[in-house]
mmCIF file of C-alpha atoms and ligand atoms in Angstrom:
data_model
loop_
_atom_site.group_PDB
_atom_site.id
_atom_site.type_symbol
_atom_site.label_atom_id
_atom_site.label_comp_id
_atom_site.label_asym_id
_atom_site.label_seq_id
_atom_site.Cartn_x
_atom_site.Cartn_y
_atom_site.Cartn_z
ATOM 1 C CA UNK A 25 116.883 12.509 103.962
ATOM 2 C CA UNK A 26 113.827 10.498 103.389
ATOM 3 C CA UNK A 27 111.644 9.022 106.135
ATOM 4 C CA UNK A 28 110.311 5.550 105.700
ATOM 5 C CA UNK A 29 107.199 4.291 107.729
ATOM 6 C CA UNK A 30 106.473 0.608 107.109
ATOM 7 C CA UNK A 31 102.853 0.241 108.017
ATOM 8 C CA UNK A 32 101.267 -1.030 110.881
ATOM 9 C CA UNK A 33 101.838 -1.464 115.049
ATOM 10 C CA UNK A 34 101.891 -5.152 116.050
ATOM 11 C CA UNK A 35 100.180 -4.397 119.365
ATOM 12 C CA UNK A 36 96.404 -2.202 118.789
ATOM 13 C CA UNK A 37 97.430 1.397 119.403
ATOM 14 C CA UNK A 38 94.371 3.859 121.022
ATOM 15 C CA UNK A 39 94.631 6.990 122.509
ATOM 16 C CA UNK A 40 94.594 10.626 120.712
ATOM 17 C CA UNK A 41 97.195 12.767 119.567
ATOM 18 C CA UNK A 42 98.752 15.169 121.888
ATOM 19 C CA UNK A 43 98.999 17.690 119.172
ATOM 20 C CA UNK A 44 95.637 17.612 117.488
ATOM 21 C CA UNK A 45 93.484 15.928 118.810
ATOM 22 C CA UNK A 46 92.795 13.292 116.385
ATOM 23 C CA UNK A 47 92.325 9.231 117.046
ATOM 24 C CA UNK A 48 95.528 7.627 116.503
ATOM 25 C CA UNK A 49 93.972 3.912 116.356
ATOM 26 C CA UNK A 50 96.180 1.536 114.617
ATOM 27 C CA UNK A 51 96.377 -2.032 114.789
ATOM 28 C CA UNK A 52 98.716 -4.806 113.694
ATOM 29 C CA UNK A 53 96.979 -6.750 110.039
ATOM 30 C CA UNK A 54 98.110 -10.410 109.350
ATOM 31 C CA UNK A 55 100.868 -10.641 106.756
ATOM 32 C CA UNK A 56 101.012 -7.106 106.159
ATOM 33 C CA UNK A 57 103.271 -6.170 108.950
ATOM 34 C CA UNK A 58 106.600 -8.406 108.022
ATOM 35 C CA UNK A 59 105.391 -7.683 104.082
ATOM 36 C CA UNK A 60 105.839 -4.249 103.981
ATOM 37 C CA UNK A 61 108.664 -4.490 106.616
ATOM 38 C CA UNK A 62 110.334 -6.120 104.210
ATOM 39 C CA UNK A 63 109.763 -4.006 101.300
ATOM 40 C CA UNK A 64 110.478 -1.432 103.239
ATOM 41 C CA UNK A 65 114.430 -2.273 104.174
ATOM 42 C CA UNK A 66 114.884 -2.952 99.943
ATOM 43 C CA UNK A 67 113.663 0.338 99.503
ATOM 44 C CA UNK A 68 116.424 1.912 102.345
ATOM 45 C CA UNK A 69 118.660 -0.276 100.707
ATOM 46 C CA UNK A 70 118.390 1.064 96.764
ATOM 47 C CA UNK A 71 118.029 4.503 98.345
ATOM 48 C CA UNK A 72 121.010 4.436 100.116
ATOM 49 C CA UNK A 73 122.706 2.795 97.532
ATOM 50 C CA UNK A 74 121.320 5.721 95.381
ATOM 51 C CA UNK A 75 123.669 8.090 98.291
ATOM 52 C CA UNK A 76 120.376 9.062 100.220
ATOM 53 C CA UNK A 77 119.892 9.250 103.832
ATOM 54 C CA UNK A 78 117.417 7.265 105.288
ATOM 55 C CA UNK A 79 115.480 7.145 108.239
ATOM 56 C CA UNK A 80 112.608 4.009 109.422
ATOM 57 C CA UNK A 81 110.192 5.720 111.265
ATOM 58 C CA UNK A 82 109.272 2.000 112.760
ATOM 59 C CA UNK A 83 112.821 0.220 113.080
ATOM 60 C CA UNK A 84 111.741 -3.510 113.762
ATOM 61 C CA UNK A 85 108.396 -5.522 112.868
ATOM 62 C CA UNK A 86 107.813 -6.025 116.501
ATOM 63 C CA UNK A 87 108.186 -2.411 117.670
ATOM 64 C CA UNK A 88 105.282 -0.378 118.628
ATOM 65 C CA UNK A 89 105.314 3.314 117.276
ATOM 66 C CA UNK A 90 102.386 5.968 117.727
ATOM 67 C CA UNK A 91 101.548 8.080 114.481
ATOM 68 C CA UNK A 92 103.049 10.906 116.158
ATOM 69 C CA UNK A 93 105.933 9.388 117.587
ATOM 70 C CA UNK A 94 106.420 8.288 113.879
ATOM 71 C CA UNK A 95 105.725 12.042 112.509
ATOM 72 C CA UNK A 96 108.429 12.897 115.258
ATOM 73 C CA UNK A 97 111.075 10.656 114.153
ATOM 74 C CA UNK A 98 110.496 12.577 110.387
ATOM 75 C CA UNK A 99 110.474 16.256 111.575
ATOM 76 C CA UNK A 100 114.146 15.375 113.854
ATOM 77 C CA UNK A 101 115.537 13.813 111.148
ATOM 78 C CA UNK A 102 114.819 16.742 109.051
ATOM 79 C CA UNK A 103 112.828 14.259 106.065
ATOM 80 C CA UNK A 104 112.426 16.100 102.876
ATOM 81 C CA UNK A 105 109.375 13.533 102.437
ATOM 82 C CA UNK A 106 108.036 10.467 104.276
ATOM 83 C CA UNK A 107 107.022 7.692 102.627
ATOM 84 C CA UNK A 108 104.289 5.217 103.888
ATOM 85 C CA UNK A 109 104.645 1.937 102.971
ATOM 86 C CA UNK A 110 101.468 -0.762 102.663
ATOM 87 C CA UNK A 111 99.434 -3.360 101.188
ATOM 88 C CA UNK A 112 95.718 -4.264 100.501
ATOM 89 C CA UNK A 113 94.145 -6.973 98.425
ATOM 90 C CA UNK A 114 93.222 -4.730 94.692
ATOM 91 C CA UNK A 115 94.197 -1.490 96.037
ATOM 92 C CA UNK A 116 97.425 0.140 93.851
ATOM 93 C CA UNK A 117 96.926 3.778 94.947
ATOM 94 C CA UNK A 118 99.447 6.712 96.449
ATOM 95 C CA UNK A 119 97.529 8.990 99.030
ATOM 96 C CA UNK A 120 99.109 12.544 99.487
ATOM 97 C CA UNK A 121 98.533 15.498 101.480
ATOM 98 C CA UNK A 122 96.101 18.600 99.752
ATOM 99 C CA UNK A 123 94.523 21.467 101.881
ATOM 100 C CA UNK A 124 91.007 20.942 102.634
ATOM 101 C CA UNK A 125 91.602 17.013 103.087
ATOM 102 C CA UNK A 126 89.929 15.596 106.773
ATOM 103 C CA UNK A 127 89.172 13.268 109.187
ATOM 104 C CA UNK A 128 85.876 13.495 111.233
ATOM 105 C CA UNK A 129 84.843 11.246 114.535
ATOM 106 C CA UNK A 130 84.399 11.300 118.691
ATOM 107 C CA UNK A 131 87.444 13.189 120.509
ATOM 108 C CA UNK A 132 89.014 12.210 123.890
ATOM 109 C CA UNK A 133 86.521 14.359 125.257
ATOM 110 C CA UNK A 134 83.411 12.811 123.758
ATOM 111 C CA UNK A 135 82.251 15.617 121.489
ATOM 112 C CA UNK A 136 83.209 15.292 117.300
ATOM 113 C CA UNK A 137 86.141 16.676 116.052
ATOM 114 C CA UNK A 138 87.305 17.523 112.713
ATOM 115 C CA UNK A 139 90.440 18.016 111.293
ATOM 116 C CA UNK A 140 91.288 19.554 108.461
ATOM 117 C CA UNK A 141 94.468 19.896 106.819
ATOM 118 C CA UNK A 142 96.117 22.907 106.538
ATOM 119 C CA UNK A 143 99.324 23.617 105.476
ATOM 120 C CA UNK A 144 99.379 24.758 101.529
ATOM 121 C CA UNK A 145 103.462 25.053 100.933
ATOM 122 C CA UNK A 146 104.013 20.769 102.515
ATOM 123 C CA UNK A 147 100.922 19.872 100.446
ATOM 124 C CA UNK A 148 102.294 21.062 97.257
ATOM 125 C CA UNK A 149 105.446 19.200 98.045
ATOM 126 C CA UNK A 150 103.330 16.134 98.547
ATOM 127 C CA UNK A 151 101.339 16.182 95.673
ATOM 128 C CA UNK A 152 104.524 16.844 93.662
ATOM 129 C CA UNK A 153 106.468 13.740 95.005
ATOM 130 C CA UNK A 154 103.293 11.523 95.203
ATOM 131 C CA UNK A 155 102.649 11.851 91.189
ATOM 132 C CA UNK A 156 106.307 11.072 90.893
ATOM 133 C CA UNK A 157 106.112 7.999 92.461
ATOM 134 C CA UNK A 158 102.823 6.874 91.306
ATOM 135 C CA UNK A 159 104.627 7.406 87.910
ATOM 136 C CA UNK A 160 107.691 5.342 88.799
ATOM 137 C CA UNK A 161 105.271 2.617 90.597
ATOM 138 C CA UNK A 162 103.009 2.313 87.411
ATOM 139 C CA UNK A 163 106.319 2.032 85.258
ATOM 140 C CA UNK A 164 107.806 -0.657 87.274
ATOM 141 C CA UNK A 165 105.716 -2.453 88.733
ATOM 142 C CA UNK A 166 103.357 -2.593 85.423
ATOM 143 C CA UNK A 167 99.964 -2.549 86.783
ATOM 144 C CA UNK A 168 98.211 1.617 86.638
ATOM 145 C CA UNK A 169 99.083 3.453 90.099
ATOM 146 C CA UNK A 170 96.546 6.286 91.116
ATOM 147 C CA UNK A 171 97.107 9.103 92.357
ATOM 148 C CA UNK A 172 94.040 9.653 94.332
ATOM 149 C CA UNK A 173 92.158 10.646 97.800
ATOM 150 C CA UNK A 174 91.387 7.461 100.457
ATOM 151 C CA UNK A 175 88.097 6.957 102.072
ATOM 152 C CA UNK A 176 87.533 5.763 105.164
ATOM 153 C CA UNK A 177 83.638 5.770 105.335
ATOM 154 C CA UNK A 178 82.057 2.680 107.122
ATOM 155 C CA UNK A 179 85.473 1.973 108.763
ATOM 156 C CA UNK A 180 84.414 2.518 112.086
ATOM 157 C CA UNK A 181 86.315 2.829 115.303
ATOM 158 C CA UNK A 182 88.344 4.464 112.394
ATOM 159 C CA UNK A 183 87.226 8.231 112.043
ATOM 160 C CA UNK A 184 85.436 9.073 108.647
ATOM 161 C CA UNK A 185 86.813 11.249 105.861
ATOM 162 C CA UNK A 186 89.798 11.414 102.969
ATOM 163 C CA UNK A 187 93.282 10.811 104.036
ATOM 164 C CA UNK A 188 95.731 8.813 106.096
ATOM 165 C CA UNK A 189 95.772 10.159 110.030
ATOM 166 C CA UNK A 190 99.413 10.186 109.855
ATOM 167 C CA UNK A 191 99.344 12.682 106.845
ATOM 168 C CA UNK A 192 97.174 14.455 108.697
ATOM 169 C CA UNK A 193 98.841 14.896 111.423
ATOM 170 C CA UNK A 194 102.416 16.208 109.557
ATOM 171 C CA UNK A 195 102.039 20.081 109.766
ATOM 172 C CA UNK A 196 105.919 20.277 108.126
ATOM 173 C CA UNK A 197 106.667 16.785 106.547
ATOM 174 C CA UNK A 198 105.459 15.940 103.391
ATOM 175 C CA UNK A 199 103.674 12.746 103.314
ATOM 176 C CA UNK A 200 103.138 10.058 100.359
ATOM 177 C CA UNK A 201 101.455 7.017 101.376
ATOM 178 C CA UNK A 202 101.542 4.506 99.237
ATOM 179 C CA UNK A 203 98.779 0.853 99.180
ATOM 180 C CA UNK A 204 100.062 -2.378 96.922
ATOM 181 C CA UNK A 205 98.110 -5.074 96.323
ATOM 182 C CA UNK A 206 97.060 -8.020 93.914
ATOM 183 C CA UNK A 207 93.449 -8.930 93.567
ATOM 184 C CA UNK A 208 93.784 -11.886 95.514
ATOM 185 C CA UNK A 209 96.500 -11.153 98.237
ATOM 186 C CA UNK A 210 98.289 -8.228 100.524
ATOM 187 C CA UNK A 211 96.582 -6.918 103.406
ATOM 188 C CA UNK A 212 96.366 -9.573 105.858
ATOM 189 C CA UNK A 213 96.697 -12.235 103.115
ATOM 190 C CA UNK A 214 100.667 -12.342 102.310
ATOM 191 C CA UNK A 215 102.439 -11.421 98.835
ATOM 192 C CA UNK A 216 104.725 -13.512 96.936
ATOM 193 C CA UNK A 217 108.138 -11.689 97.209
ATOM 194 C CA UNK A 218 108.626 -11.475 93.489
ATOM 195 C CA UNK A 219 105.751 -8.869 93.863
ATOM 196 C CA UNK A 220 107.347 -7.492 96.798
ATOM 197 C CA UNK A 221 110.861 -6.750 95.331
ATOM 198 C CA UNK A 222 109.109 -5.098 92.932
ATOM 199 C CA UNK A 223 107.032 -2.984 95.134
ATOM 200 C CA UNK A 224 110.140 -1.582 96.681
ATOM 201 C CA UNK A 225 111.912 -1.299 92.927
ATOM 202 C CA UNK A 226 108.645 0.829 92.044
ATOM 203 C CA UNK A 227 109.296 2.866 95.170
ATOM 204 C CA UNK A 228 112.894 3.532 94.562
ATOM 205 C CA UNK A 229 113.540 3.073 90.891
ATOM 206 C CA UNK A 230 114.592 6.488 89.208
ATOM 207 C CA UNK A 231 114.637 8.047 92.701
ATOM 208 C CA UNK A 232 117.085 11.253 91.235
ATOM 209 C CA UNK A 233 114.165 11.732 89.158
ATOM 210 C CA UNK A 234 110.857 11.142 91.382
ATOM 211 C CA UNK A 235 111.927 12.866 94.303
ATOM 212 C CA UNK A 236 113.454 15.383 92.482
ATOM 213 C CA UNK A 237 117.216 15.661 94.082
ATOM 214 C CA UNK A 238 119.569 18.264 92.957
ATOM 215 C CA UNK A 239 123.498 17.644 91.894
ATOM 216 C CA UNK A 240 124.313 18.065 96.312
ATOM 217 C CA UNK A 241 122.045 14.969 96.952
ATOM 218 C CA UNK A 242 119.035 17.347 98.567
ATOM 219 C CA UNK A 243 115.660 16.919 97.665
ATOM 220 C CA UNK A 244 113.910 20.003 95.773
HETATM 221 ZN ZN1 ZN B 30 97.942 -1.080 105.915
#
């Protein structure tokens, strides 16, 4: 079962996690919201046609979904990953989970709060499928994928530090989030679909192999 989560709310989320604490500000970006919707249902579709299960952690462009709502929908479907799903202008990166990893700013309560992550055993399973997709993105889509740690310093209502709140906030769900882009367009400033068919080919291509599924179909 994999877990697909195609980017952003299309109404400004605020608020904080009931779990941890942590800001769960999202907001809706331009072009990027249909975008990676729609790179998003090719990838269900050559997964599915690859005899996975799938599950869209945000099931229609227009719906609103909080991050944990969204970690939720993973942990009841029983994902053996997640898989975020986005675009920014120059930015060809996948962003996993790793122990130590945080996010630092003002809690509902108007003191700081810092999060770190935690859990060693899902961040080893992150890391593992994250440089197997990063592979299978550079090889298809042709242009060097990094494996790497985000930064969201001088991003402000955003809370400061290394890696995506929603891969934060999944205690038992290994996350991969995943940024496309060209130098001149994704983000708010649309693709061309050539680029995003091959987005979603770069997600799903060689899936036995980059998600690592045994002869049953389960994910290892
Ligand atoms: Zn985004």
């Amino acid at each position: 079962m994999v877990a697909l989560d195609p980017g952003h709310n299309p109404v400004r989320v605020d608020g904080f996690d009931p779990v941890t604490g942590a800001s769960q500000i999202d907001y809706p970006n331009g072009a990027e919201d249909a975008n990676v919707f729609e790179v998003t249902t090719d990838v269900r579709e050559l997964l599915q046609h690859n005899g996975y299960d799938v599950v869209m952690l945000k099931r229609a462009v227009t719906e609103n979904v909080t991050y944990r709502q969204r970690v939720d929908r993973a942990v009841t479907a029983h994902a053996r990953v997640a898989i975020s799903i986005h675009t920014s202008p120059g930015a060809n990166d996948v962003f996993v989970q790793r122990v130590g990893l945080y996010r630092e700013g003002v809690g509902a309560d108007g003191a700081t709060l810092r999060i770190t992550y935690r859990n060693e055993a899902t961040a080893a399973a992150s890391q593992r499928y994250g440089q197997a997709i990063a592979s299978a993105r550079t090889r298809t889509e042709g242009v060097p994928v990094m494996l790497t740690d985000n930064d969201f310093g001088g991003r402000a209502p955003l809370w400061t530090g290394n890696i995506p709140m929603i891969a934060l906030m999944s205690d038992r769900v290994p996350w991969v989030y995943n940024e496309f882009g060209l130098d001149d367009a994704g983000g708010s400033t649309p693709l061309p679909s050539t680029w995003l068919s091959r987005y979603a080919r770069g997600i799903a291509d060689d899936v036995r192999t980059a998600l690592h599924v045994d002869g049953h179909g389960c994910a290892v």
